């Protein structure tokens, strides 16, 4: 009798094991502490939302039921810690890894084709990410050099030709500062000294703003994570600055106006908030219900990215082959409804870049005015 019970238990265990879902881990290395933690957690919320929906709906890959699990590690926005985290994640057999900052992305890109390989999901608009021609990178946001011409033309026409620089001093911030300075000069303006500060460690921006305003600028270039960027605006307005702001795409108006009055943002140019895009209402409503806050592109684009990857796995018939999954990204993007991509998504380019329409906007009288339609690549 005991032997019969033992055999029955073994049969049940075998059946339950056969029916158990295959768990596929998705890696994430981003800032989950420090001044950029809000930014990192916004990215993570989009990943979590997509994964929870996919697990609830069910994903079949080569006839096998698959469940996703997010493995998130804090890198404090430091590229060297990103590299350490990626090594840790790949040692666990993880072949899909999300990194949401340019310094970390550019540091680990050469590791993607090593042993073991992994698909790098890059949430940054740094053009150098695409310039590397890395075969295992999937870049989500539009590259920031698409914003330069309309941002500069709009602000120079509205306010004048002298620009002050108070951007963040991260690797990404330095690239943005160099690019916006070049475009400003190209369009006939003059650029003051670089008063950039580290938005991840600075608490009081008054000193940097005072130095910038001493040059009597017409426009200020600012930007980093949304919350500290709003504090730069606050310092400038409280010191009497009446000019315009060019806001780096990392900072989001919908978060900044939770820190400072919307009137302080009048005269700014930046990225149109997610909730202002046509077709995003369902995602916005679902996200707000879950997280009790307004979603930014950090959440929206990473939600989109995981849905595209899930579909690419289904089409490839593989969950652990980054090359095969990468090859199916374009077909996967085209097969998904807008409810899963949030924005209108035309596909994924041969270079691994999400081809989605984006809009830039200015703030006037507390309202968003669309400037022009931009795309994710030039």
mmCIF file of C-alpha atoms in Angstrom:
data_model
loop_
_atom_site.group_PDB
_atom_site.id
_atom_site.type_symbol
_atom_site.label_atom_id
_atom_site.label_comp_id
_atom_site.label_asym_id
_atom_site.label_seq_id
_atom_site.Cartn_x
_atom_site.Cartn_y
_atom_site.Cartn_z
ATOM 1 C CA UNK A 1 0.000 0.000 0.000
ATOM 2 C CA UNK A 2 2.814 2.369 0.921
ATOM 3 C CA UNK A 3 4.475 1.564 -2.396
ATOM 4 C CA UNK A 4 1.227 2.361 -4.222
ATOM 5 C CA UNK A 5 0.943 5.703 -2.445
ATOM 6 C CA UNK A 6 4.556 6.457 -3.314
ATOM 7 C CA UNK A 7 3.979 5.631 -6.967
ATOM 8 C CA UNK A 8 0.839 7.798 -7.014
ATOM 9 C CA UNK A 9 2.756 10.691 -5.484
ATOM 10 C CA UNK A 10 5.507 10.324 -8.078
ATOM 11 C CA UNK A 11 2.960 10.285 -10.911
ATOM 12 C CA UNK A 12 1.265 13.423 -9.549
ATOM 13 C CA UNK A 13 4.620 15.152 -9.171
ATOM 14 C CA UNK A 14 5.549 14.221 -12.727
ATOM 15 C CA UNK A 15 2.235 15.523 -14.081
ATOM 16 C CA UNK A 16 2.428 18.775 -12.114
ATOM 17 C CA UNK A 17 6.017 19.317 -13.264
ATOM 18 C CA UNK A 18 4.964 18.789 -16.860
ATOM 19 C CA UNK A 19 2.143 21.260 -16.457
ATOM 20 C CA UNK A 20 4.253 23.878 -14.663
ATOM 21 C CA UNK A 21 4.946 27.083 -16.576
ATOM 22 C CA UNK A 22 8.423 27.751 -17.889
ATOM 23 C CA UNK A 23 9.723 30.794 -15.989
ATOM 24 C CA UNK A 24 11.696 33.289 -18.086
ATOM 25 C CA UNK A 25 13.570 35.920 -16.109
ATOM 26 C CA UNK A 26 13.830 39.459 -17.479
ATOM 27 C CA UNK A 27 16.776 41.413 -16.061
ATOM 28 C CA UNK A 28 16.720 45.074 -15.101
ATOM 29 C CA UNK A 29 19.593 47.284 -13.951
ATOM 30 C CA UNK A 30 18.551 50.852 -13.152
ATOM 31 C CA UNK A 31 18.601 53.543 -10.462
ATOM 32 C CA UNK A 32 16.335 52.365 -7.652
ATOM 33 C CA UNK A 33 17.923 54.558 -4.973
ATOM 34 C CA UNK A 34 19.304 58.082 -4.895
ATOM 35 C CA UNK A 35 18.034 61.163 -6.716
ATOM 36 C CA UNK A 36 17.198 59.222 -9.904
ATOM 37 C CA UNK A 37 15.175 56.573 -8.064
ATOM 38 C CA UNK A 38 11.837 58.033 -9.192
ATOM 39 C CA UNK A 39 13.022 57.704 -12.783
ATOM 40 C CA UNK A 40 14.242 54.128 -12.307
ATOM 41 C CA UNK A 41 11.050 53.079 -10.561
ATOM 42 C CA UNK A 42 8.915 54.607 -13.329
ATOM 43 C CA UNK A 43 10.759 52.388 -15.796
ATOM 44 C CA UNK A 44 10.278 49.398 -13.510
ATOM 45 C CA UNK A 45 6.545 50.052 -13.168
ATOM 46 C CA UNK A 46 6.090 49.801 -16.944
ATOM 47 C CA UNK A 47 7.997 46.523 -16.990
ATOM 48 C CA UNK A 48 5.988 45.143 -14.068
ATOM 49 C CA UNK A 49 2.666 46.160 -15.624
ATOM 50 C CA UNK A 50 3.454 44.430 -18.919
ATOM 51 C CA UNK A 51 4.778 41.296 -17.230
ATOM 52 C CA UNK A 52 1.742 40.974 -14.967
ATOM 53 C CA UNK A 53 -0.619 41.311 -17.949
ATOM 54 C CA UNK A 54 1.327 38.792 -20.046
ATOM 55 C CA UNK A 55 1.367 36.281 -17.194
ATOM 56 C CA UNK A 56 -2.359 36.736 -16.648
ATOM 57 C CA UNK A 57 -3.242 36.399 -20.341
ATOM 58 C CA UNK A 58 -0.805 33.564 -20.975
ATOM 59 C CA UNK A 59 2.094 33.274 -23.394
ATOM 60 C CA UNK A 60 2.783 30.175 -25.483
ATOM 61 C CA UNK A 61 6.255 29.704 -26.988
ATOM 62 C CA UNK A 62 6.815 26.562 -29.077
ATOM 63 C CA UNK A 63 3.804 24.960 -27.407
ATOM 64 C CA UNK A 64 5.068 25.677 -23.901
ATOM 65 C CA UNK A 65 3.364 28.024 -21.445
ATOM 66 C CA UNK A 66 5.749 30.780 -20.366
ATOM 67 C CA UNK A 67 5.673 33.031 -17.319
ATOM 68 C CA UNK A 68 7.871 36.125 -17.016
ATOM 69 C CA UNK A 69 9.611 37.246 -13.826
ATOM 70 C CA UNK A 70 11.435 40.568 -13.412
ATOM 71 C CA UNK A 71 14.804 40.452 -11.654
ATOM 72 C CA UNK A 72 15.581 44.086 -10.762
ATOM 73 C CA UNK A 73 18.955 45.318 -9.477
ATOM 74 C CA UNK A 74 19.885 48.829 -8.329
ATOM 75 C CA UNK A 75 22.850 50.433 -10.120
ATOM 76 C CA UNK A 76 22.364 53.936 -8.662
ATOM 77 C CA UNK A 77 22.747 55.395 -12.173
ATOM 78 C CA UNK A 78 26.437 54.391 -12.167
ATOM 79 C CA UNK A 79 27.737 52.686 -15.350
ATOM 80 C CA UNK A 80 30.317 50.582 -13.495
ATOM 81 C CA UNK A 81 27.571 49.180 -11.272
ATOM 82 C CA UNK A 82 25.455 48.523 -14.367
ATOM 83 C CA UNK A 83 28.273 46.353 -15.719
ATOM 84 C CA UNK A 84 28.511 44.471 -12.418
ATOM 85 C CA UNK A 85 24.750 43.912 -12.378
ATOM 86 C CA UNK A 86 24.707 42.688 -15.976
ATOM 87 C CA UNK A 87 27.423 40.132 -15.211
ATOM 88 C CA UNK A 88 25.378 38.949 -12.258
ATOM 89 C CA UNK A 89 22.204 38.696 -14.340
ATOM 90 C CA UNK A 90 23.810 36.835 -17.238
ATOM 91 C CA UNK A 91 25.459 34.416 -14.791
ATOM 92 C CA UNK A 92 21.903 33.486 -13.790
ATOM 93 C CA UNK A 93 21.073 32.593 -17.386
ATOM 94 C CA UNK A 94 19.127 35.806 -18.105
ATOM 95 C CA UNK A 95 19.222 36.705 -21.807
ATOM 96 C CA UNK A 96 16.962 39.813 -21.867
ATOM 97 C CA UNK A 97 18.232 42.814 -19.855
ATOM 98 C CA UNK A 98 16.747 46.324 -19.628
ATOM 99 C CA UNK A 99 19.001 49.311 -18.872
ATOM 100 C CA UNK A 100 17.491 52.842 -18.721
ATOM 101 C CA UNK A 101 20.479 55.212 -18.884
ATOM 102 C CA UNK A 102 22.996 56.026 -21.608
ATOM 103 C CA UNK A 103 26.133 55.608 -19.509
ATOM 104 C CA UNK A 104 25.131 52.116 -18.446
ATOM 105 C CA UNK A 105 23.923 51.149 -21.922
ATOM 106 C CA UNK A 106 27.119 52.236 -23.685
ATOM 107 C CA UNK A 107 29.197 50.468 -21.040
ATOM 108 C CA UNK A 108 27.478 47.093 -21.396
ATOM 109 C CA UNK A 109 26.756 47.127 -25.149
ATOM 110 C CA UNK A 110 30.070 45.381 -25.980
ATOM 111 C CA UNK A 111 29.113 42.625 -23.528
ATOM 112 C CA UNK A 112 25.953 41.661 -25.458
ATOM 113 C CA UNK A 113 27.793 39.517 -28.007
ATOM 114 C CA UNK A 114 30.091 37.832 -25.499
ATOM 115 C CA UNK A 115 29.524 34.569 -23.722
ATOM 116 C CA UNK A 116 26.743 34.403 -22.730
ATOM 117 C CA UNK A 117 24.919 36.641 -25.199
ATOM 118 C CA UNK A 118 21.978 38.797 -24.174
ATOM 119 C CA UNK A 119 19.505 41.193 -25.778
ATOM 120 C CA UNK A 120 19.966 44.697 -24.383
ATOM 121 C CA UNK A 121 16.723 46.687 -24.136
ATOM 122 C CA UNK A 122 17.969 50.268 -24.137
ATOM 123 C CA UNK A 123 15.798 52.996 -22.683
ATOM 124 C CA UNK A 124 17.760 56.109 -23.658
ATOM 125 C CA UNK A 125 17.615 58.531 -26.580
ATOM 126 C CA UNK A 126 21.413 58.766 -26.967
ATOM 127 C CA UNK A 127 22.227 58.488 -30.731
ATOM 128 C CA UNK A 128 25.534 56.741 -29.982
ATOM 129 C CA UNK A 129 23.537 53.662 -28.966
ATOM 130 C CA UNK A 130 22.488 53.176 -32.587
ATOM 131 C CA UNK A 131 25.811 54.366 -34.024
ATOM 132 C CA UNK A 132 27.508 51.340 -32.456
ATOM 133 C CA UNK A 133 25.586 49.045 -34.861
ATOM 134 C CA UNK A 134 25.240 46.515 -32.081
ATOM 135 C CA UNK A 135 23.269 43.464 -33.322
ATOM 136 C CA UNK A 136 21.741 42.712 -29.916
ATOM 137 C CA UNK A 137 20.354 46.112 -28.901
ATOM 138 C CA UNK A 138 16.681 47.092 -28.933
ATOM 139 C CA UNK A 139 16.402 50.884 -28.422
ATOM 140 C CA UNK A 140 13.001 52.177 -27.314
ATOM 141 C CA UNK A 141 12.854 56.030 -27.268
ATOM 142 C CA UNK A 142 13.330 58.442 -30.172
ATOM 143 C CA UNK A 143 16.921 59.665 -30.506
ATOM 144 C CA UNK A 144 17.291 63.086 -28.970
ATOM 145 C CA UNK A 145 18.929 64.788 -31.957
ATOM 146 C CA UNK A 146 15.471 64.869 -33.573
ATOM 147 C CA UNK A 147 14.471 67.411 -30.904
ATOM 148 C CA UNK A 148 17.331 69.846 -31.392
ATOM 149 C CA UNK A 149 16.183 71.844 -34.433
ATOM 150 C CA UNK A 150 12.549 72.448 -33.361
ATOM 151 C CA UNK A 151 13.510 73.151 -29.749
ATOM 152 C CA UNK A 152 16.108 75.764 -30.702
ATOM 153 C CA UNK A 153 14.067 77.380 -33.471
ATOM 154 C CA UNK A 154 11.013 77.733 -31.232
ATOM 155 C CA UNK A 155 12.840 79.228 -28.263
ATOM 156 C CA UNK A 156 15.132 81.508 -30.224
ATOM 157 C CA UNK A 157 12.162 83.002 -32.058
ATOM 158 C CA UNK A 158 10.134 83.428 -28.868
ATOM 159 C CA UNK A 159 12.797 84.705 -26.459
ATOM 160 C CA UNK A 160 16.110 85.651 -28.058
ATOM 161 C CA UNK A 161 19.526 84.356 -29.033
ATOM 162 C CA UNK A 162 21.470 83.925 -25.780
ATOM 163 C CA UNK A 163 21.482 80.477 -24.159
ATOM 164 C CA UNK A 164 22.571 79.455 -20.654
ATOM 165 C CA UNK A 165 23.519 75.858 -19.812
ATOM 166 C CA UNK A 166 22.399 74.214 -16.556
ATOM 167 C CA UNK A 167 21.980 70.581 -17.579
ATOM 168 C CA UNK A 168 22.878 67.489 -15.597
ATOM 169 C CA UNK A 169 26.478 66.303 -15.768
ATOM 170 C CA UNK A 170 25.791 62.618 -16.394
ATOM 171 C CA UNK A 171 27.293 61.153 -19.561
ATOM 172 C CA UNK A 172 23.908 61.566 -21.224
ATOM 173 C CA UNK A 173 23.570 65.148 -19.966
ATOM 174 C CA UNK A 174 26.986 66.086 -21.308
ATOM 175 C CA UNK A 175 26.091 64.756 -24.754
ATOM 176 C CA UNK A 176 22.809 66.679 -24.728
ATOM 177 C CA UNK A 177 24.613 69.866 -23.639
ATOM 178 C CA UNK A 178 27.131 69.547 -26.440
ATOM 179 C CA UNK A 179 24.427 68.841 -29.012
ATOM 180 C CA UNK A 180 22.101 71.678 -27.990
ATOM 181 C CA UNK A 181 25.037 74.115 -27.879
ATOM 182 C CA UNK A 182 26.025 73.149 -31.410
ATOM 183 C CA UNK A 183 22.478 73.545 -32.747
ATOM 184 C CA UNK A 184 22.017 76.869 -30.953
ATOM 185 C CA UNK A 185 25.197 78.241 -32.517
ATOM 186 C CA UNK A 186 24.240 76.806 -35.904
ATOM 187 C CA UNK A 187 20.993 78.782 -35.821
ATOM 188 C CA UNK A 188 22.830 82.022 -35.058
ATOM 189 C CA UNK A 189 22.734 82.212 -31.273
ATOM 190 C CA UNK A 190 25.402 82.594 -28.592
ATOM 191 C CA UNK A 191 26.035 80.121 -25.782
ATOM 192 C CA UNK A 192 27.198 81.069 -22.283
ATOM 193 C CA UNK A 193 29.378 79.068 -19.923
ATOM 194 C CA UNK A 194 28.499 75.547 -18.835
ATOM 195 C CA UNK A 195 26.978 75.693 -15.354
ATOM 196 C CA UNK A 196 25.924 72.047 -15.335
ATOM 197 C CA UNK A 197 25.584 70.159 -12.052
ATOM 198 C CA UNK A 198 25.024 66.551 -11.044
ATOM 199 C CA UNK A 199 21.243 66.275 -10.706
ATOM 200 C CA UNK A 200 21.654 62.991 -8.850
ATOM 201 C CA UNK A 201 23.579 64.473 -5.920
ATOM 202 C CA UNK A 202 22.771 68.193 -5.898
ATOM 203 C CA UNK A 203 20.100 69.395 -3.480
ATOM 204 C CA UNK A 204 20.256 73.183 -3.861
ATOM 205 C CA UNK A 205 20.409 74.514 -7.432
ATOM 206 C CA UNK A 206 20.434 78.195 -6.502
ATOM 207 C CA UNK A 207 24.175 78.678 -6.962
ATOM 208 C CA UNK A 208 24.311 77.126 -10.446
ATOM 209 C CA UNK A 209 21.249 79.094 -11.518
ATOM 210 C CA UNK A 210 22.683 82.351 -10.136
ATOM 211 C CA UNK A 211 25.856 81.864 -12.199
ATOM 212 C CA UNK A 212 23.820 81.160 -15.305
ATOM 213 C CA UNK A 213 21.525 84.162 -14.819
ATOM 214 C CA UNK A 214 24.529 86.456 -14.342
ATOM 215 C CA UNK A 215 25.076 86.038 -18.093
ATOM 216 C CA UNK A 216 21.577 87.475 -18.709
ATOM 217 C CA UNK A 217 20.341 84.643 -20.946
ATOM 218 C CA UNK A 218 17.127 84.599 -22.947
ATOM 219 C CA UNK A 219 16.768 80.825 -22.685
ATOM 220 C CA UNK A 220 18.083 78.190 -20.287
ATOM 221 C CA UNK A 221 18.889 74.607 -21.229
ATOM 222 C CA UNK A 222 18.031 72.311 -18.309
ATOM 223 C CA UNK A 223 17.299 68.660 -17.701
ATOM 224 C CA UNK A 224 17.921 65.373 -15.941
ATOM 225 C CA UNK A 225 15.414 63.375 -13.895
ATOM 226 C CA UNK A 226 12.077 65.224 -13.654
ATOM 227 C CA UNK A 227 12.013 66.109 -9.967
ATOM 228 C CA UNK A 228 15.421 67.837 -9.755
ATOM 229 C CA UNK A 229 14.783 69.504 -13.121
ATOM 230 C CA UNK A 230 11.663 71.068 -11.629
ATOM 231 C CA UNK A 231 13.802 72.409 -8.772
ATOM 232 C CA UNK A 232 16.073 74.120 -11.313
ATOM 233 C CA UNK A 233 12.989 75.788 -12.796
ATOM 234 C CA UNK A 234 11.884 76.822 -9.318
ATOM 235 C CA UNK A 235 15.267 78.379 -8.535
ATOM 236 C CA UNK A 236 15.302 80.262 -11.835
ATOM 237 C CA UNK A 237 11.769 81.638 -11.516
ATOM 238 C CA UNK A 238 12.296 82.639 -7.909
ATOM 239 C CA UNK A 239 15.413 84.539 -8.968
ATOM 240 C CA UNK A 240 13.345 86.473 -11.484
ATOM 241 C CA UNK A 241 14.069 84.655 -14.748
ATOM 242 C CA UNK A 242 11.324 85.453 -17.276
ATOM 243 C CA UNK A 243 12.782 83.656 -20.292
ATOM 244 C CA UNK A 244 12.251 80.233 -21.796
ATOM 245 C CA UNK A 245 13.495 76.741 -20.987
ATOM 246 C CA UNK A 246 14.692 73.968 -23.272
ATOM 247 C CA UNK A 247 13.932 70.824 -21.268
ATOM 248 C CA UNK A 248 15.969 67.697 -21.969
ATOM 249 C CA UNK A 249 13.750 64.744 -22.913
ATOM 250 C CA UNK A 250 14.582 62.827 -19.728
ATOM 251 C CA UNK A 251 12.557 65.333 -17.703
ATOM 252 C CA UNK A 252 8.786 65.079 -18.103
ATOM 253 C CA UNK A 253 6.342 67.984 -17.831
ATOM 254 C CA UNK A 254 3.665 65.792 -16.224
ATOM 255 C CA UNK A 255 6.025 65.074 -13.317
ATOM 256 C CA UNK A 256 7.582 68.513 -13.109
ATOM 257 C CA UNK A 257 4.208 70.177 -12.573
ATOM 258 C CA UNK A 258 3.755 67.998 -9.500
ATOM 259 C CA UNK A 259 6.749 69.837 -7.982
ATOM 260 C CA UNK A 260 6.285 73.405 -9.235
ATOM 261 C CA UNK A 261 3.233 75.381 -10.424
ATOM 262 C CA UNK A 262 2.390 74.840 -14.109
ATOM 263 C CA UNK A 263 2.824 78.601 -14.573
ATOM 264 C CA UNK A 264 6.557 78.189 -13.848
ATOM 265 C CA UNK A 265 6.779 75.939 -16.931
ATOM 266 C CA UNK A 266 5.268 78.494 -19.290
ATOM 267 C CA UNK A 267 7.747 79.211 -22.053
ATOM 268 C CA UNK A 268 9.249 75.714 -21.939
ATOM 269 C CA UNK A 269 9.721 73.236 -24.780
ATOM 270 C CA UNK A 270 9.975 69.502 -24.180
ATOM 271 C CA UNK A 271 8.295 66.179 -24.890
ATOM 272 C CA UNK A 272 4.512 66.021 -25.026
ATOM 273 C CA UNK A 273 3.103 64.122 -21.987
ATOM 274 C CA UNK A 274 1.907 60.567 -22.643
ATOM 275 C CA UNK A 275 -1.663 61.397 -21.653
ATOM 276 C CA UNK A 276 -1.812 64.033 -24.432
ATOM 277 C CA UNK A 277 -1.148 61.487 -27.213
ATOM 278 C CA UNK A 278 -4.094 60.101 -29.164
ATOM 279 C CA UNK A 279 -4.840 56.460 -28.381
ATOM 280 C CA UNK A 280 -3.112 56.354 -24.991
ATOM 281 C CA UNK A 281 -6.231 56.751 -22.836
ATOM 282 C CA UNK A 282 -6.680 53.037 -22.042
ATOM 283 C CA UNK A 283 -3.084 52.619 -20.954
ATOM 284 C CA UNK A 284 -3.162 55.825 -18.892
ATOM 285 C CA UNK A 285 -6.374 54.759 -17.109
ATOM 286 C CA UNK A 286 -5.072 51.262 -16.351
ATOM 287 C CA UNK A 287 -1.727 52.556 -15.138
ATOM 288 C CA UNK A 288 -3.262 55.198 -12.878
ATOM 289 C CA UNK A 289 -5.564 52.598 -11.346
ATOM 290 C CA UNK A 290 -2.592 50.379 -10.510
ATOM 291 C CA UNK A 291 0.045 52.917 -9.477
ATOM 292 C CA UNK A 292 -1.982 55.985 -8.442
ATOM 293 C CA UNK A 293 0.127 58.331 -10.566
ATOM 294 C CA UNK A 294 0.337 59.659 -14.112
ATOM 295 C CA UNK A 295 2.427 57.489 -16.460
ATOM 296 C CA UNK A 296 5.359 58.985 -18.330
ATOM 297 C CA UNK A 297 7.152 57.581 -21.359
ATOM 298 C CA UNK A 298 9.433 55.675 -18.948
ATOM 299 C CA UNK A 299 6.499 53.467 -18.037
ATOM 300 C CA UNK A 300 4.799 53.533 -21.440
ATOM 301 C CA UNK A 301 7.775 52.673 -23.638
ATOM 302 C CA UNK A 302 9.066 49.932 -21.356
ATOM 303 C CA UNK A 303 5.552 48.456 -21.188
ATOM 304 C CA UNK A 304 5.619 48.476 -24.984
ATOM 305 C CA UNK A 305 9.101 46.969 -25.127
ATOM 306 C CA UNK A 306 8.247 43.911 -23.040
ATOM 307 C CA UNK A 307 5.102 43.280 -25.073
ATOM 308 C CA UNK A 308 7.134 43.406 -28.286
ATOM 309 C CA UNK A 309 9.706 41.013 -26.843
ATOM 310 C CA UNK A 310 6.997 38.572 -25.701
ATOM 311 C CA UNK A 311 5.539 38.519 -29.215
ATOM 312 C CA UNK A 312 9.026 38.144 -30.723
ATOM 313 C CA UNK A 313 9.633 35.095 -28.518
ATOM 314 C CA UNK A 314 6.362 33.617 -29.716
ATOM 315 C CA UNK A 315 7.307 34.195 -33.374
ATOM 316 C CA UNK A 316 10.854 32.922 -32.894
ATOM 317 C CA UNK A 317 9.747 29.881 -30.913
ATOM 318 C CA UNK A 318 12.574 30.660 -28.501
ATOM 319 C CA UNK A 319 12.816 32.276 -25.057
ATOM 320 C CA UNK A 320 16.569 32.020 -24.512
ATOM 321 C CA UNK A 321 18.053 32.851 -27.932
ATOM 322 C CA UNK A 322 18.635 36.631 -28.057
ATOM 323 C CA UNK A 323 19.682 36.560 -31.715
ATOM 324 C CA UNK A 324 16.493 34.771 -32.804
ATOM 325 C CA UNK A 325 14.329 37.062 -30.663
ATOM 326 C CA UNK A 326 16.070 40.172 -32.033
ATOM 327 C CA UNK A 327 15.387 38.967 -35.590
ATOM 328 C CA UNK A 328 11.620 38.902 -34.906
ATOM 329 C CA UNK A 329 11.260 42.332 -33.260
ATOM 330 C CA UNK A 330 10.025 44.118 -36.382
ATOM 331 C CA UNK A 331 7.388 41.487 -37.160
ATOM 332 C CA UNK A 332 6.374 41.411 -33.492
ATOM 333 C CA UNK A 333 5.952 45.190 -33.313
ATOM 334 C CA UNK A 334 3.789 45.192 -36.432
ATOM 335 C CA UNK A 335 1.622 42.377 -35.065
ATOM 336 C CA UNK A 336 0.732 44.089 -31.783
ATOM 337 C CA UNK A 337 -2.367 46.286 -31.288
ATOM 338 C CA UNK A 338 -1.882 49.875 -30.104
ATOM 339 C CA UNK A 339 -3.331 48.893 -26.719
ATOM 340 C CA UNK A 340 -0.108 46.925 -26.153
ATOM 341 C CA UNK A 341 2.291 49.383 -27.765
ATOM 342 C CA UNK A 342 0.645 52.531 -26.301
ATOM 343 C CA UNK A 343 1.960 54.756 -29.105
ATOM 344 C CA UNK A 344 1.497 54.205 -32.821
ATOM 345 C CA UNK A 345 4.303 51.761 -33.657
ATOM 346 C CA UNK A 346 5.332 51.199 -37.269
ATOM 347 C CA UNK A 347 7.849 48.464 -36.504
ATOM 348 C CA UNK A 348 11.485 48.092 -35.477
ATOM 349 C CA UNK A 349 14.249 49.262 -37.816
ATOM 350 C CA UNK A 350 17.039 47.035 -39.067
ATOM 351 C CA UNK A 351 19.265 48.824 -36.554
ATOM 352 C CA UNK A 352 17.080 47.748 -33.659
ATOM 353 C CA UNK A 353 15.206 51.011 -33.065
ATOM 354 C CA UNK A 354 11.494 51.252 -32.277
ATOM 355 C CA UNK A 355 9.879 53.225 -35.121
ATOM 356 C CA UNK A 356 7.147 55.171 -33.352
ATOM 357 C CA UNK A 357 5.708 58.640 -33.844
ATOM 358 C CA UNK A 358 6.515 61.202 -31.162
ATOM 359 C CA UNK A 359 5.463 64.789 -30.614
ATOM 360 C CA UNK A 360 7.329 67.699 -29.056
ATOM 361 C CA UNK A 361 5.465 70.534 -27.398
ATOM 362 C CA UNK A 362 5.722 73.922 -25.760
ATOM 363 C CA UNK A 363 3.895 75.099 -22.657
ATOM 364 C CA UNK A 364 1.839 78.272 -23.101
ATOM 365 C CA UNK A 365 -0.712 79.538 -20.616
ATOM 366 C CA UNK A 366 -0.579 76.219 -18.810
ATOM 367 C CA UNK A 367 -1.512 74.319 -21.996
ATOM 368 C CA UNK A 368 0.546 72.089 -24.282
ATOM 369 C CA UNK A 369 0.994 73.299 -27.863
ATOM 370 C CA UNK A 370 2.265 70.712 -30.314
ATOM 371 C CA UNK A 371 5.262 71.845 -32.336
ATOM 372 C CA UNK A 372 5.734 69.152 -34.929
ATOM 373 C CA UNK A 373 5.710 65.418 -35.442
ATOM 374 C CA UNK A 374 9.099 63.703 -35.052
ATOM 375 C CA UNK A 375 10.172 60.148 -35.668
ATOM 376 C CA UNK A 376 12.588 57.902 -33.838
ATOM 377 C CA UNK A 377 15.351 58.103 -36.409
ATOM 378 C CA UNK A 378 16.820 60.522 -38.917
#
